[in-house]
Coordinates of C-alpha atoms in Angstrom, one line a residue:
X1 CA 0.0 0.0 0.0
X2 CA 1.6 3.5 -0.9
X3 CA 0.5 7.0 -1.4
X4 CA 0.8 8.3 -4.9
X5 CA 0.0 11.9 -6.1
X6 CA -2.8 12.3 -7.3
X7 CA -4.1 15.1 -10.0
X8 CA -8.0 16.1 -9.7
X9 CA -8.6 16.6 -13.3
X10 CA -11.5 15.3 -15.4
X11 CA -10.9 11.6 -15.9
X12 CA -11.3 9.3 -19.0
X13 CA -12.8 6.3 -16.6
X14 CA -16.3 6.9 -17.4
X15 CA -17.3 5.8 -13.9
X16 CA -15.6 9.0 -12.7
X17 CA -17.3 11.3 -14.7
X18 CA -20.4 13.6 -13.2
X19 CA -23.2 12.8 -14.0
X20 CA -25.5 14.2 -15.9
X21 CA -29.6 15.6 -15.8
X22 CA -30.6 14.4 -18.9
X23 CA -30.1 10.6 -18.0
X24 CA -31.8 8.5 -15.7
X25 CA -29.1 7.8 -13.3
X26 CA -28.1 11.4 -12.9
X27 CA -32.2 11.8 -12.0
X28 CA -32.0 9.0 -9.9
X29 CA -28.8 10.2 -8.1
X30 CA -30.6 13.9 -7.2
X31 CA -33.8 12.1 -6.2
X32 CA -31.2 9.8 -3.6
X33 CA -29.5 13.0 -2.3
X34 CA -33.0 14.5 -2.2
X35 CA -34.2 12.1 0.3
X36 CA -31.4 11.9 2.5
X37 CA -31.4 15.4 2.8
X38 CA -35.2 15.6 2.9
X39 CA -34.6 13.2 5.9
X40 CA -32.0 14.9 7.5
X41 CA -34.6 18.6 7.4
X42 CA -37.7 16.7 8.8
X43 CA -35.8 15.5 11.8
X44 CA -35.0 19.3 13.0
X45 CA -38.5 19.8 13.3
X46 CA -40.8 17.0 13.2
X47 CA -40.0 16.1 17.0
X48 CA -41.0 20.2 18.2
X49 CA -44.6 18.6 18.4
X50 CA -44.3 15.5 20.3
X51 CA -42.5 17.1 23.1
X52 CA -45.7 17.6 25.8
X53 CA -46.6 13.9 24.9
X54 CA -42.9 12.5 25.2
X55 CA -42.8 14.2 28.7
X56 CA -45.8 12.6 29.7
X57 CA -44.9 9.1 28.7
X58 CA -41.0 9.1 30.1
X59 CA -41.3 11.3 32.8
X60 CA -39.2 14.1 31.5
X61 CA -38.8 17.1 33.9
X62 CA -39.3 20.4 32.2
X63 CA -35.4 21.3 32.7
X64 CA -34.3 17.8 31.2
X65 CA -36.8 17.6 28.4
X66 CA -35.0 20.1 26.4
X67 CA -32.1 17.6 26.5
X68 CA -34.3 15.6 23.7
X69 CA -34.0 18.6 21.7
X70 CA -30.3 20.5 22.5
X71 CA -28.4 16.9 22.5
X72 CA -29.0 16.8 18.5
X73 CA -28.2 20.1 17.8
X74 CA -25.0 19.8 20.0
X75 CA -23.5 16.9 18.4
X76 CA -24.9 17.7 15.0
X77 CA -23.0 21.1 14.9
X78 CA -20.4 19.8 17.1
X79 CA -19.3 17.1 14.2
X80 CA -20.0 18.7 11.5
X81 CA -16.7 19.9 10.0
X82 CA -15.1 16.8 10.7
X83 CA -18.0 14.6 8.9
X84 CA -17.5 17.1 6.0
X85 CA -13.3 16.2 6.5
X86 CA -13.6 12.5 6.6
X87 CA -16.4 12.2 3.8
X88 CA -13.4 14.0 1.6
X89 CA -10.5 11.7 3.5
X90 CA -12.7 8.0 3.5
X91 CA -14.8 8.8 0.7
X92 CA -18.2 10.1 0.4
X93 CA -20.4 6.8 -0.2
X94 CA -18.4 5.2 2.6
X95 CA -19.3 8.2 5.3
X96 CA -22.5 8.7 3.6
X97 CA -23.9 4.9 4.3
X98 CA -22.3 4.8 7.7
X99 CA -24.0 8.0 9.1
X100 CA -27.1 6.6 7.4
X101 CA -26.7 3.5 9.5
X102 CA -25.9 5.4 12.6
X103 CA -29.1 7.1 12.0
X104 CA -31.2 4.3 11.3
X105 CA -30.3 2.7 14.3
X106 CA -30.4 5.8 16.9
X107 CA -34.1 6.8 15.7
X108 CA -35.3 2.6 16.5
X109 CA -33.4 3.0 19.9
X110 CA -35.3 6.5 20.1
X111 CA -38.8 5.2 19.4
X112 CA -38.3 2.0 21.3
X113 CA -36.8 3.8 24.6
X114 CA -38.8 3.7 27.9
X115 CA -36.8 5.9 29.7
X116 CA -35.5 9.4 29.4
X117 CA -31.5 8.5 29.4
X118 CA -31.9 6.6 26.8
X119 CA -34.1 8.4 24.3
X120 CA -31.6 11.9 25.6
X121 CA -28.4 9.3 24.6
X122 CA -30.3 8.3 21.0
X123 CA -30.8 11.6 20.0
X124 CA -27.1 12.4 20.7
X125 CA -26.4 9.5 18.3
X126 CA -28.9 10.8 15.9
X127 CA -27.1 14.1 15.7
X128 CA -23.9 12.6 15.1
X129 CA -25.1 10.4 12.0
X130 CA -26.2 14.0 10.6
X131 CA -23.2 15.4 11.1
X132 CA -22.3 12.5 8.7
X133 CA -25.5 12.3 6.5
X134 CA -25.7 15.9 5.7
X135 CA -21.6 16.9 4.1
X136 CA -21.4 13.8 2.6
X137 CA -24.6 13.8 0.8
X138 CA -24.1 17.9 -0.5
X139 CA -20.6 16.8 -1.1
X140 CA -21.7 14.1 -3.8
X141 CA -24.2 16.4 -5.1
X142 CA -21.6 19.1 -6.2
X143 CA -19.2 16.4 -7.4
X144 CA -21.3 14.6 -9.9
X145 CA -23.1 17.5 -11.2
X146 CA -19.8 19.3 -12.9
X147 CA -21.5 21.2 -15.6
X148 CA -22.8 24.8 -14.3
X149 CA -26.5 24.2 -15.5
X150 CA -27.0 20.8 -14.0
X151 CA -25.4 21.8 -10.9
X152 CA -27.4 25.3 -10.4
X153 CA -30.4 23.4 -11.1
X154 CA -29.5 20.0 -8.5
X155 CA -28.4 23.1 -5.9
X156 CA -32.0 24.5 -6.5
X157 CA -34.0 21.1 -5.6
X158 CA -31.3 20.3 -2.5
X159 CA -32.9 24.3 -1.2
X160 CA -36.5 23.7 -2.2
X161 CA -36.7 20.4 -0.7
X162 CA -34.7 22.3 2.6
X163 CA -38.0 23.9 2.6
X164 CA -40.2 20.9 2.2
X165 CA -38.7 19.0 4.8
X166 CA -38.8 22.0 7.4
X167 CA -42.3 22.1 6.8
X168 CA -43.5 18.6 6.6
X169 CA -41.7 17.7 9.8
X170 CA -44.5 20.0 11.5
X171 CA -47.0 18.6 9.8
X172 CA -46.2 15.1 9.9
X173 CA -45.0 15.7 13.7
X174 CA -48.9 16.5 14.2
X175 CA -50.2 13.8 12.4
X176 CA -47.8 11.0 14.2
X177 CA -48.5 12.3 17.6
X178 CA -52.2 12.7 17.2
X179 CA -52.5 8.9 15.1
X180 CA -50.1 6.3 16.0
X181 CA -48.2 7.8 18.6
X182 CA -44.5 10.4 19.2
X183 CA -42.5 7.2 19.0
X184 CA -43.6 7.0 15.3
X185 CA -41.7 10.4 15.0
X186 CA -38.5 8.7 15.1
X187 CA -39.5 5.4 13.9
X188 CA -40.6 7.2 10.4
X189 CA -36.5 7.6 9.9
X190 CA -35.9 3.6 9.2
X191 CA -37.4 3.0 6.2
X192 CA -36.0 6.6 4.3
X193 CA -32.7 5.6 5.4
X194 CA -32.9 1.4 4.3
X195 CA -33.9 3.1 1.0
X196 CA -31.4 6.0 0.6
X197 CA -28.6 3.1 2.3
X198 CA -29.6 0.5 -1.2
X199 CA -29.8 3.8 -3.6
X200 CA -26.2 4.9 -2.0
X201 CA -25.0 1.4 -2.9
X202 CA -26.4 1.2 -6.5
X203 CA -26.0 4.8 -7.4
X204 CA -22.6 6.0 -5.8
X205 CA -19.5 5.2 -7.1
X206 CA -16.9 4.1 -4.6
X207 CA -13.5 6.1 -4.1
X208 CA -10.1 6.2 -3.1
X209 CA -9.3 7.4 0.5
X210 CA -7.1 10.4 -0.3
X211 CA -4.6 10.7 2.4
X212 CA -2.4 8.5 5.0
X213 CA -4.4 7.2 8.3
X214 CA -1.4 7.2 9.7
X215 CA -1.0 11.1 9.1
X216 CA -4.4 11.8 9.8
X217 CA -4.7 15.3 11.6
X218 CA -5.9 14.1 15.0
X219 CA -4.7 17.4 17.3
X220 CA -7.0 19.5 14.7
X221 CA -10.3 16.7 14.9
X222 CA -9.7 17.3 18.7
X223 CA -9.6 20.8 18.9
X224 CA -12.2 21.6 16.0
X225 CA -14.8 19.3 17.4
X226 CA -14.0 20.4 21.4
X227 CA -14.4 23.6 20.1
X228 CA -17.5 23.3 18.6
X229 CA -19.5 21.4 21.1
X230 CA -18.6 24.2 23.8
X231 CA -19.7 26.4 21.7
X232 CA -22.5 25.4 20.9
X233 CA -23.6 24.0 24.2
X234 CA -23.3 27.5 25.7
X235 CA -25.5 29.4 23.2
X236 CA -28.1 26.7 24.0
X237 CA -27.5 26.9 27.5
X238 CA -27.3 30.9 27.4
X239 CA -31.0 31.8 27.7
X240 CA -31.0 29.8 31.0
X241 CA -27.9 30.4 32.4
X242 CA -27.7 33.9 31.9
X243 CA -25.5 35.7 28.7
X244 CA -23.8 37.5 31.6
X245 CA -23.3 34.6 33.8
X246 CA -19.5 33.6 34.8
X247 CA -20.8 30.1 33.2
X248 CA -21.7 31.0 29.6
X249 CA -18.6 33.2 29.8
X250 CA -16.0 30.5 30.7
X251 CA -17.4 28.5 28.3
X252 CA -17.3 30.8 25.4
X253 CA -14.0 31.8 25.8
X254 CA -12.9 28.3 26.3
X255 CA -14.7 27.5 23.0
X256 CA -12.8 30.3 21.3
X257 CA -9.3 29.5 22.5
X258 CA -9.6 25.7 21.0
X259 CA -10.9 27.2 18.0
X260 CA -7.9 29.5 17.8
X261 CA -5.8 26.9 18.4
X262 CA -7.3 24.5 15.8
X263 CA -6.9 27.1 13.4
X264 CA -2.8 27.7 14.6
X265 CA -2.5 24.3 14.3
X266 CA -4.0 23.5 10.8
X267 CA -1.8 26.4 9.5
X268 CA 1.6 24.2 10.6
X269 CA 0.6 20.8 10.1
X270 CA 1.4 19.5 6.6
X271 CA -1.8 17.3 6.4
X272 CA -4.4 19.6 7.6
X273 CA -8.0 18.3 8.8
X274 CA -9.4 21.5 7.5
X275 CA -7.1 23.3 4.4
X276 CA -7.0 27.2 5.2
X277 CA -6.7 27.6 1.8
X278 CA -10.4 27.0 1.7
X279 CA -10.8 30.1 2.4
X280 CA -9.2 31.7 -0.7
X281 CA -11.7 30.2 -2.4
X282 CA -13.2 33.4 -3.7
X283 CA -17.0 33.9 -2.3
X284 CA -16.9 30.9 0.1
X285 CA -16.4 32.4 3.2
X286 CA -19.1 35.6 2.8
X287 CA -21.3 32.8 1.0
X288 CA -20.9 30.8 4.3
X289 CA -21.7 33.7 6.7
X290 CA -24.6 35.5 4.7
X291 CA -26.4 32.2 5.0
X292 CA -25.6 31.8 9.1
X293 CA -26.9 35.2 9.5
X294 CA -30.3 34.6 7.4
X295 CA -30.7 31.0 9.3
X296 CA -30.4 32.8 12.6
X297 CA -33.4 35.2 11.6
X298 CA -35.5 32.4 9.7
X299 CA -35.6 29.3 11.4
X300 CA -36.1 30.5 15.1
X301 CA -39.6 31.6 13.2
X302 CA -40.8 28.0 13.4
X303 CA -40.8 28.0 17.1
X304 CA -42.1 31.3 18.1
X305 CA -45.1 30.7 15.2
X306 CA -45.3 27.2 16.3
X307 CA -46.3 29.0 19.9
X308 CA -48.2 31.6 18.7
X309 CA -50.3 29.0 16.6
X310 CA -51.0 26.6 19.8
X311 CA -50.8 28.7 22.3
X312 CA -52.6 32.4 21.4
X313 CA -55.4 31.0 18.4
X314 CA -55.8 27.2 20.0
X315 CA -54.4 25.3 16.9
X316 CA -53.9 21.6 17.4
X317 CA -50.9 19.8 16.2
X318 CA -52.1 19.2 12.9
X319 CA -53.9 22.7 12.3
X320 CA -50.2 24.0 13.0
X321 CA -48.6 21.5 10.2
X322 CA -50.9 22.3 8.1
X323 CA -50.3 25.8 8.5
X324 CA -47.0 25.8 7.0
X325 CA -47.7 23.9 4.2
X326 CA -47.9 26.9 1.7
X327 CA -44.1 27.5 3.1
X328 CA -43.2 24.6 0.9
X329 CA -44.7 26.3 -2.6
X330 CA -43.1 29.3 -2.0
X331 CA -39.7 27.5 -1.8
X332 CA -39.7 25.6 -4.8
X333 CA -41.1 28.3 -6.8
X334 CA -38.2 30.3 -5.2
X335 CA -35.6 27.6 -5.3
X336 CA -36.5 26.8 -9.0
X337 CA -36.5 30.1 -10.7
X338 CA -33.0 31.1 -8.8
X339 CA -31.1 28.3 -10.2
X340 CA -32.0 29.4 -13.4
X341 CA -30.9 32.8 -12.8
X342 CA -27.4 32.4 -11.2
X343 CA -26.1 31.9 -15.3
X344 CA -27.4 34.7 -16.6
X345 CA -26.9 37.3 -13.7
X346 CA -25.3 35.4 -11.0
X347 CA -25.6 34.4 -7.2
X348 CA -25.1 37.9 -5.4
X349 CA -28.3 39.7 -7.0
X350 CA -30.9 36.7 -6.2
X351 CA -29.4 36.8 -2.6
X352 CA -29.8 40.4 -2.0
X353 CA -33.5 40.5 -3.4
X354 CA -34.2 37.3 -2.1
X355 CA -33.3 38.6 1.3
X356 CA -34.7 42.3 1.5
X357 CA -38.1 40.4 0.2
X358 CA -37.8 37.6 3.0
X359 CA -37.4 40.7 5.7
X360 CA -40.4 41.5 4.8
X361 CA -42.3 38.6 5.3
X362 CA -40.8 38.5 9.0
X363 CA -42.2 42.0 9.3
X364 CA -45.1 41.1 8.8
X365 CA -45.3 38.3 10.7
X366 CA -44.1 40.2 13.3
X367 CA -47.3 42.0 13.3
X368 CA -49.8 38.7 14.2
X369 CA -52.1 40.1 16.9
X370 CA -53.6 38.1 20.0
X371 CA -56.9 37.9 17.8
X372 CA -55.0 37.5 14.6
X373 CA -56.3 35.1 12.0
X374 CA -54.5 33.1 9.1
X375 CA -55.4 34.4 6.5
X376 CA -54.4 38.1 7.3
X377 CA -51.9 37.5 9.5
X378 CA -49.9 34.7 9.4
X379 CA -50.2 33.3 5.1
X380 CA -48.9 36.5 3.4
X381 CA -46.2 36.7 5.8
X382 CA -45.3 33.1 5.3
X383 CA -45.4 32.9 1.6
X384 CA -43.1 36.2 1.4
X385 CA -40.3 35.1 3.5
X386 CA -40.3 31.6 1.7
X387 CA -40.1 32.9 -1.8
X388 CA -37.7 35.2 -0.3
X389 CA -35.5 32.8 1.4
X390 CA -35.7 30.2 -1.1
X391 CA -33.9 32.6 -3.4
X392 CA -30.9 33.4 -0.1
X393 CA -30.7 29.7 0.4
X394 CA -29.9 28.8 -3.3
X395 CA -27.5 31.5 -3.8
X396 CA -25.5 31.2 -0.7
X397 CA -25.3 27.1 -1.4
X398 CA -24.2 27.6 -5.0
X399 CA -21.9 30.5 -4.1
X400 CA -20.3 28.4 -1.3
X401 CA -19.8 25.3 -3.7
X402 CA -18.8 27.1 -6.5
X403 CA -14.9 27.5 -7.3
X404 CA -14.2 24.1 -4.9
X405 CA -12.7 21.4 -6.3
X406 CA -14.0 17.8 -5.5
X407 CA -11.2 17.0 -3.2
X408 CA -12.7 19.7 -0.8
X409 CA -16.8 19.5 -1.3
X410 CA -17.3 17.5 1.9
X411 CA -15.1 20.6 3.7
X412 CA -17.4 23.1 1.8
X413 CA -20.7 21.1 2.9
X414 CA -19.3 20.9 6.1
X415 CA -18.7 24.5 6.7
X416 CA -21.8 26.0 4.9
X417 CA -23.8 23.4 7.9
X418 CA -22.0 24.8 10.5
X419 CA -22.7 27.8 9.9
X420 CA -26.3 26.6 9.9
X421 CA -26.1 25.2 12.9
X422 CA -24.2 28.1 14.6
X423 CA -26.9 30.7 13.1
X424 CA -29.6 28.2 14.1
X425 CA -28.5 28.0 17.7
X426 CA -27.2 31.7 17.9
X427 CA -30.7 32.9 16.6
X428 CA -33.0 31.1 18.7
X429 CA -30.9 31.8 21.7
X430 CA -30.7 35.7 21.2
X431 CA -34.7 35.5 19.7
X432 CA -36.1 33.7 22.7
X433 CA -34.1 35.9 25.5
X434 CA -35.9 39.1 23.4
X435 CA -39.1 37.4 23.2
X436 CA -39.2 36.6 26.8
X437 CA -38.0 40.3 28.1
X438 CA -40.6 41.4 26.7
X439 CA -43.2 39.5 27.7
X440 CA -42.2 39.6 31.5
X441 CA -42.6 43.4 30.6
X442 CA -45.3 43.2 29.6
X443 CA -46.8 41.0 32.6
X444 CA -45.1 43.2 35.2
X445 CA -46.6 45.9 34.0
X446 CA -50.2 44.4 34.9
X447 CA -52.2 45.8 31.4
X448 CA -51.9 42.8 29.7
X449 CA -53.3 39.2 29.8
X450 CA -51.1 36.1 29.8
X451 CA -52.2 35.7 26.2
X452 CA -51.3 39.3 25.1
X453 CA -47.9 39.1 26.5
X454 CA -46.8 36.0 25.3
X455 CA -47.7 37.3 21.4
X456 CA -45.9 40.9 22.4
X457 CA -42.8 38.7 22.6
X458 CA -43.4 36.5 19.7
X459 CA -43.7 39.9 17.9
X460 CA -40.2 41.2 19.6
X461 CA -38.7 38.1 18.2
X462 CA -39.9 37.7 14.8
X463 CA -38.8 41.3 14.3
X464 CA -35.8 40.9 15.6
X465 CA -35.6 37.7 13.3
X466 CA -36.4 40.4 10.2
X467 CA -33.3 42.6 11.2
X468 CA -31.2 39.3 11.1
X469 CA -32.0 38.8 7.7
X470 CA -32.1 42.6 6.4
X471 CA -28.3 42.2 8.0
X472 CA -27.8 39.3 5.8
X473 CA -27.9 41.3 2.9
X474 CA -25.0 43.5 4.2
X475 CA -22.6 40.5 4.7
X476 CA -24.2 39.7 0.8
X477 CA -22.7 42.6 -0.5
X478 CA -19.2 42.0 0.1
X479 CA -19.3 38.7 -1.9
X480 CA -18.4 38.5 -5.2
X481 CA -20.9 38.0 -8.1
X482 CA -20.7 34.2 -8.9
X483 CA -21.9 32.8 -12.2
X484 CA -19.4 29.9 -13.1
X485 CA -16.4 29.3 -11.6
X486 CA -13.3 26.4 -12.3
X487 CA -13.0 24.5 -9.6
X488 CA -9.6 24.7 -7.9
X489 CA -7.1 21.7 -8.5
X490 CA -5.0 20.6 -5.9
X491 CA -3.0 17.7 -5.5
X492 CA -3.0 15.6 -2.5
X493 CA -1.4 12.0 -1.8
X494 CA -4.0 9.3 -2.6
X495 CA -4.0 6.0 -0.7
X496 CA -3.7 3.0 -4.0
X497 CA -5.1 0.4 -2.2
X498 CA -4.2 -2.3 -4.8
X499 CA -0.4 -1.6 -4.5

C-alpha cells in the first residue's frame, strides 16, 4: 500500500465522470441526495410537536426535556466539519452509508426507549449520523453534477426540498402524535434511510481514500470538534444560564481558545483536517456567513409561530402543520426560478432580493395580533419570507460550492452546515431571550393578559428575526458575483489500495 500523487482533473474512466440531468441515473442520483437530505430537514423539526406527549410518557422534567432537543443540535453542529473532513478523507459513499446506519439505528433506539436517558443518549447518536449524513450527501451532489446548468439546477431542488422538509416535519409531527403515537416520529427515519442506504450502494460510485491514516490530523479533529461542542452547548445553555453569567462566559472563551488553536495548528501541520486555503476560495467564506446570519433570523420563526399558533389561536398539532404547508410552494417556486438565474446574472443579486423580500415577510409576521387570524396575519407573511429565502438559500449554497474542487466539497458542505447550525443555535438563543424580556414586561406591568404578553414577545422576536436577515444582505454585499467558476485543482497524496 503507498501514497501516490494524485491530480483532480477530469478523468477518461467513465465511472468518474459527473453525472448528468438528462439521464436516468443522474435523476435518480438527485432524487437519492433529495431524500437523504429531505430526511435529514424533517428531523430538526418534526420532533417540536411531540414534546408535551414524550414528557408525559418518560417522565421528563421540564429542565431535562430540552435535552431531547439540544443533544442533536449539540452533536450535530459539534461534528460537522469533521464529517465534512472525513467524507473527503474516506470517501463520500463510505461516510455517507455509515451516518445513514448510525441514523437508522439511533431513531429505532429513540422510538423503542422507555426511559428518558436513553431516548436523551439516542438523539445524541442521531445528531452525530447527521453530522455525517448531511456533508457527505451535499458533497456528492456538487461532485457529480460538474456542468454549471445541472449543478445550479441539482443546488435549486437540494434548497427547495430544505423547505419541504422543514415544513413537513410540522405537519407530519402532528399527524404522528395525534394517530399512532410520538414514537412514530422517530420510527418514520428507518425506512427513508434502508432506501437511501440500497440507492447509495447502487447509485454512488466508490472512491479512493485520499490521504495516509497514519498522518491523519488528529490534534486539529480534537480541537475543532472540542471547540465546537462548547460552543455550541453555551449558546443553548445561554437563555437559562444567563448571557452574563461567569458560566456561559467561561465557556465561550474556552470554545474560542480551542478554535484558535485549531486554526494555529491547521496552519503548521502538513496534512491539515481543515485546508486554510479554503478560504481563498473566492465567495466561500461571505457565502458561508450570509447564510448563518439569514438561518439565525429564519428558522427560530418555526418555534415562536409554532407558539403563537398553539398557544394564542388554540391550533392543534395538525392545524399547525398544516399551517406551513404553503411555506413549501413558496420555496420551490423560489428555489426553482434562482437556479435558473445564477447563469445569466449570477448568485449575489438573487441573494440580495431574495433577502430584503424575506425581511419582509418576517415583518409582517411580526405583526400577528392576540386575535389574529391566518389568513391576514400569518399566510402572506409566510409565503413572502419563503419565496424570499428560497432565493438566499440557493444562492449562498451555489456561491459556497462554486470554485471548490471535489477534493474539498465534503469541507465546503461541512462548513456552509456549520454555519447553519451556529446561526440556528445563535438565533433562537438571542430571539427567545428578546421574546421573553418582553413578555415579562409586559406582565409586570399588569395591562396585559397572559395571552397578550406572550404574542408581544413572539412579535419582539420575529422582528428581531427580520433585522437578522435585512443584516444578511450586508454580509451579501461583500461577496463576489458568482456565475461559473473552475473548480480549484490541488493535489493531495491518494492512498492505491491495490499496490
Amino acid at each position: 500500500m503507498s501514497a501516490q500523487p494524485h491530480s483532480n482533473v477530469a478523468s477518461l474512466d467513465p465511472a468518474t465522470e459527473g453525472s448528468s440531468l438528462q439521464s436516468r441515473r443522474g435523476i435518480a442520483i438527485l432524487l437519492l441526495l433529495s431524500l437523504v437530505q429531505f430526511m435529514d430537514i424533517l428531523d430538526a423539526s418534526i420532533l417540536n410537536i411531540a414534546l408535551p406527549s414524550i414528557k408525559h410518557d418518560l417522565g421528563f422534567s421540564q429542565q431535562s426535556l430540552q435535552w431531547v432537543i439540544d443533544g442533536y443540535i449539540l452533536t450535530y453542529g459539534g461534528f460537522l466539519l469533521l464529517g465534512g473532513r472525513l467524507a473527503d478523507l474516506l470517501g463520500r459513499r463510505l461516510v455517507l452509508v455509515t451516518g445513514l446506519v448510525v441514523f437508522a439505528g439511533s431513531s429505532l433506539t429513540g422510538g423503542l426507549a422507555h426511559s428518558s436517558s436513553l431516548l436523551i443518549g439516542a438523539r445524541f447518536a442521531q445528531g452525530l449520523g447527521a453530522a455525517m449524513l448531511s456533508p457527505a450527501a451535499l458533497s456528492s451532489l456538487t461532485s457529480t453534477f460538474r456542468s454549471t446548468r445541472d449543478r445550479n439546477t441539482a443546488l435549486g431542488v437540494w434548497a427547495a426540498v430544505s423547505g419541504i422538509g422543514g415544513a413537513a416535519g410540522v405537519l407530519f409531527g402532528g399527524l404522528l402524535t395525534e394517530g399512532p403515537g410520538w414514537r412514530w416520529v422517530l420510527f418514520v427515519n428507518v425506512p427513508f434511510a434502508a432506501v437511501a442506504f440500497v440507492g447509495a450502494f447502487a447509485l454512488l460510485r466508490k472512491e479512493r481514500m485520499r490521504a495516509r491514516l497514519a498522518s491523519f490530523d488528529a490534534l486539529g479533529a480534537s480541537l475543532v470538534t472540542g471547540g465546537m461542542l462548547l460552543l455550541v452547548y453555551a449558546l443553548v445553555k445561554a437563555p437559562d444560564v444567563g448571557w452574563g453569567a461567569t458560566r456561559t462566559i467561561a465557556e465561550l472563551a474556552i470554545a474560542g481558545l480551542a478554535l484558535v488553536a485549531f486554526v494555529g495548528n491547521e496552519l503548521r501541520v502538513a496534512n491539515p483536517l481543515v485546508p486554510m486555503s479554503i478560504l481563498r476560495v473566492r465567495g466561500v467564506a461571505v457565502a458561508d456567513a450570509t447564510q448563518m446570519v439569514a438561518v439565525a433570523g429564519f428558522l427560530p420563526m418555526f418555534f415562536f409561530l409554532t407558539l403563537y399558533m398553539q398557544t394564542v389561536l388554540h391550533y392543534s398539532p395538525i392545524q399547525t402543520g398544516a399551517a406551513y404547508l404553503p411555506l413549501t410552494g413558496g420555496f420551490i417556486i423560489a428555489a426553482s426560478v434562482s437556479s435558473q438565474l445564477f447563469a445569466r446574472i449570477g448568485t449575489k443579486p438573487v441573494i440580495l432580493v431574495g433577502a430584503l423580500v424575506a425581511a419582509g415577510g418576517l415583518y409582517w409576521l411580526s405583526r400577528v395580533t392576540v386575535d389574529g387570524s391566518y389568513i391576514s396575519d400569518i399566510l402572506p407573511g409566510l409565503l413572502v419570507a419563503s419565496i424570499g429565502l428560497g432565493g438566499v438559500f440557493t444562492g449562498a449554497t451555489t456561491a459556497a460550492n462554486a470554485g471548490v474542487g471535489e477534493d474539498r466539497a465534503g469541507l465546503a458542505a461541512g462548513l456552509l452546515n456549520t454555519g447553519q447550525q451556529l446561526g440556528s443555535a445563535l438565533g433562537l438563543a438571542i430571539l427567545s431571550a428578546l421574546a421573553t424580556a418582553r413578555t415579562s414586561s409586559l406582565l409586570h406591568a399588569g395591562r396585559d393578559t397572559v395571552a397578550q404578553a406572550a404574542t408581544g414577545g413572539y412579535q419582539r422576536a420575529l422582528m428581531a428575526g427580520a433585522v437578522f436577515v435585512l443584516a444578511a444582505t450586508v454580509v451579501a454585499a461583500l461577496a463576489p458575483n458568482t456565475r461559473q467558476r473552475t473548480p480549484v485543482i490541488e493535489e493531495e497524496p491518494v492512498l492505491d489500495l491495490a499496490a
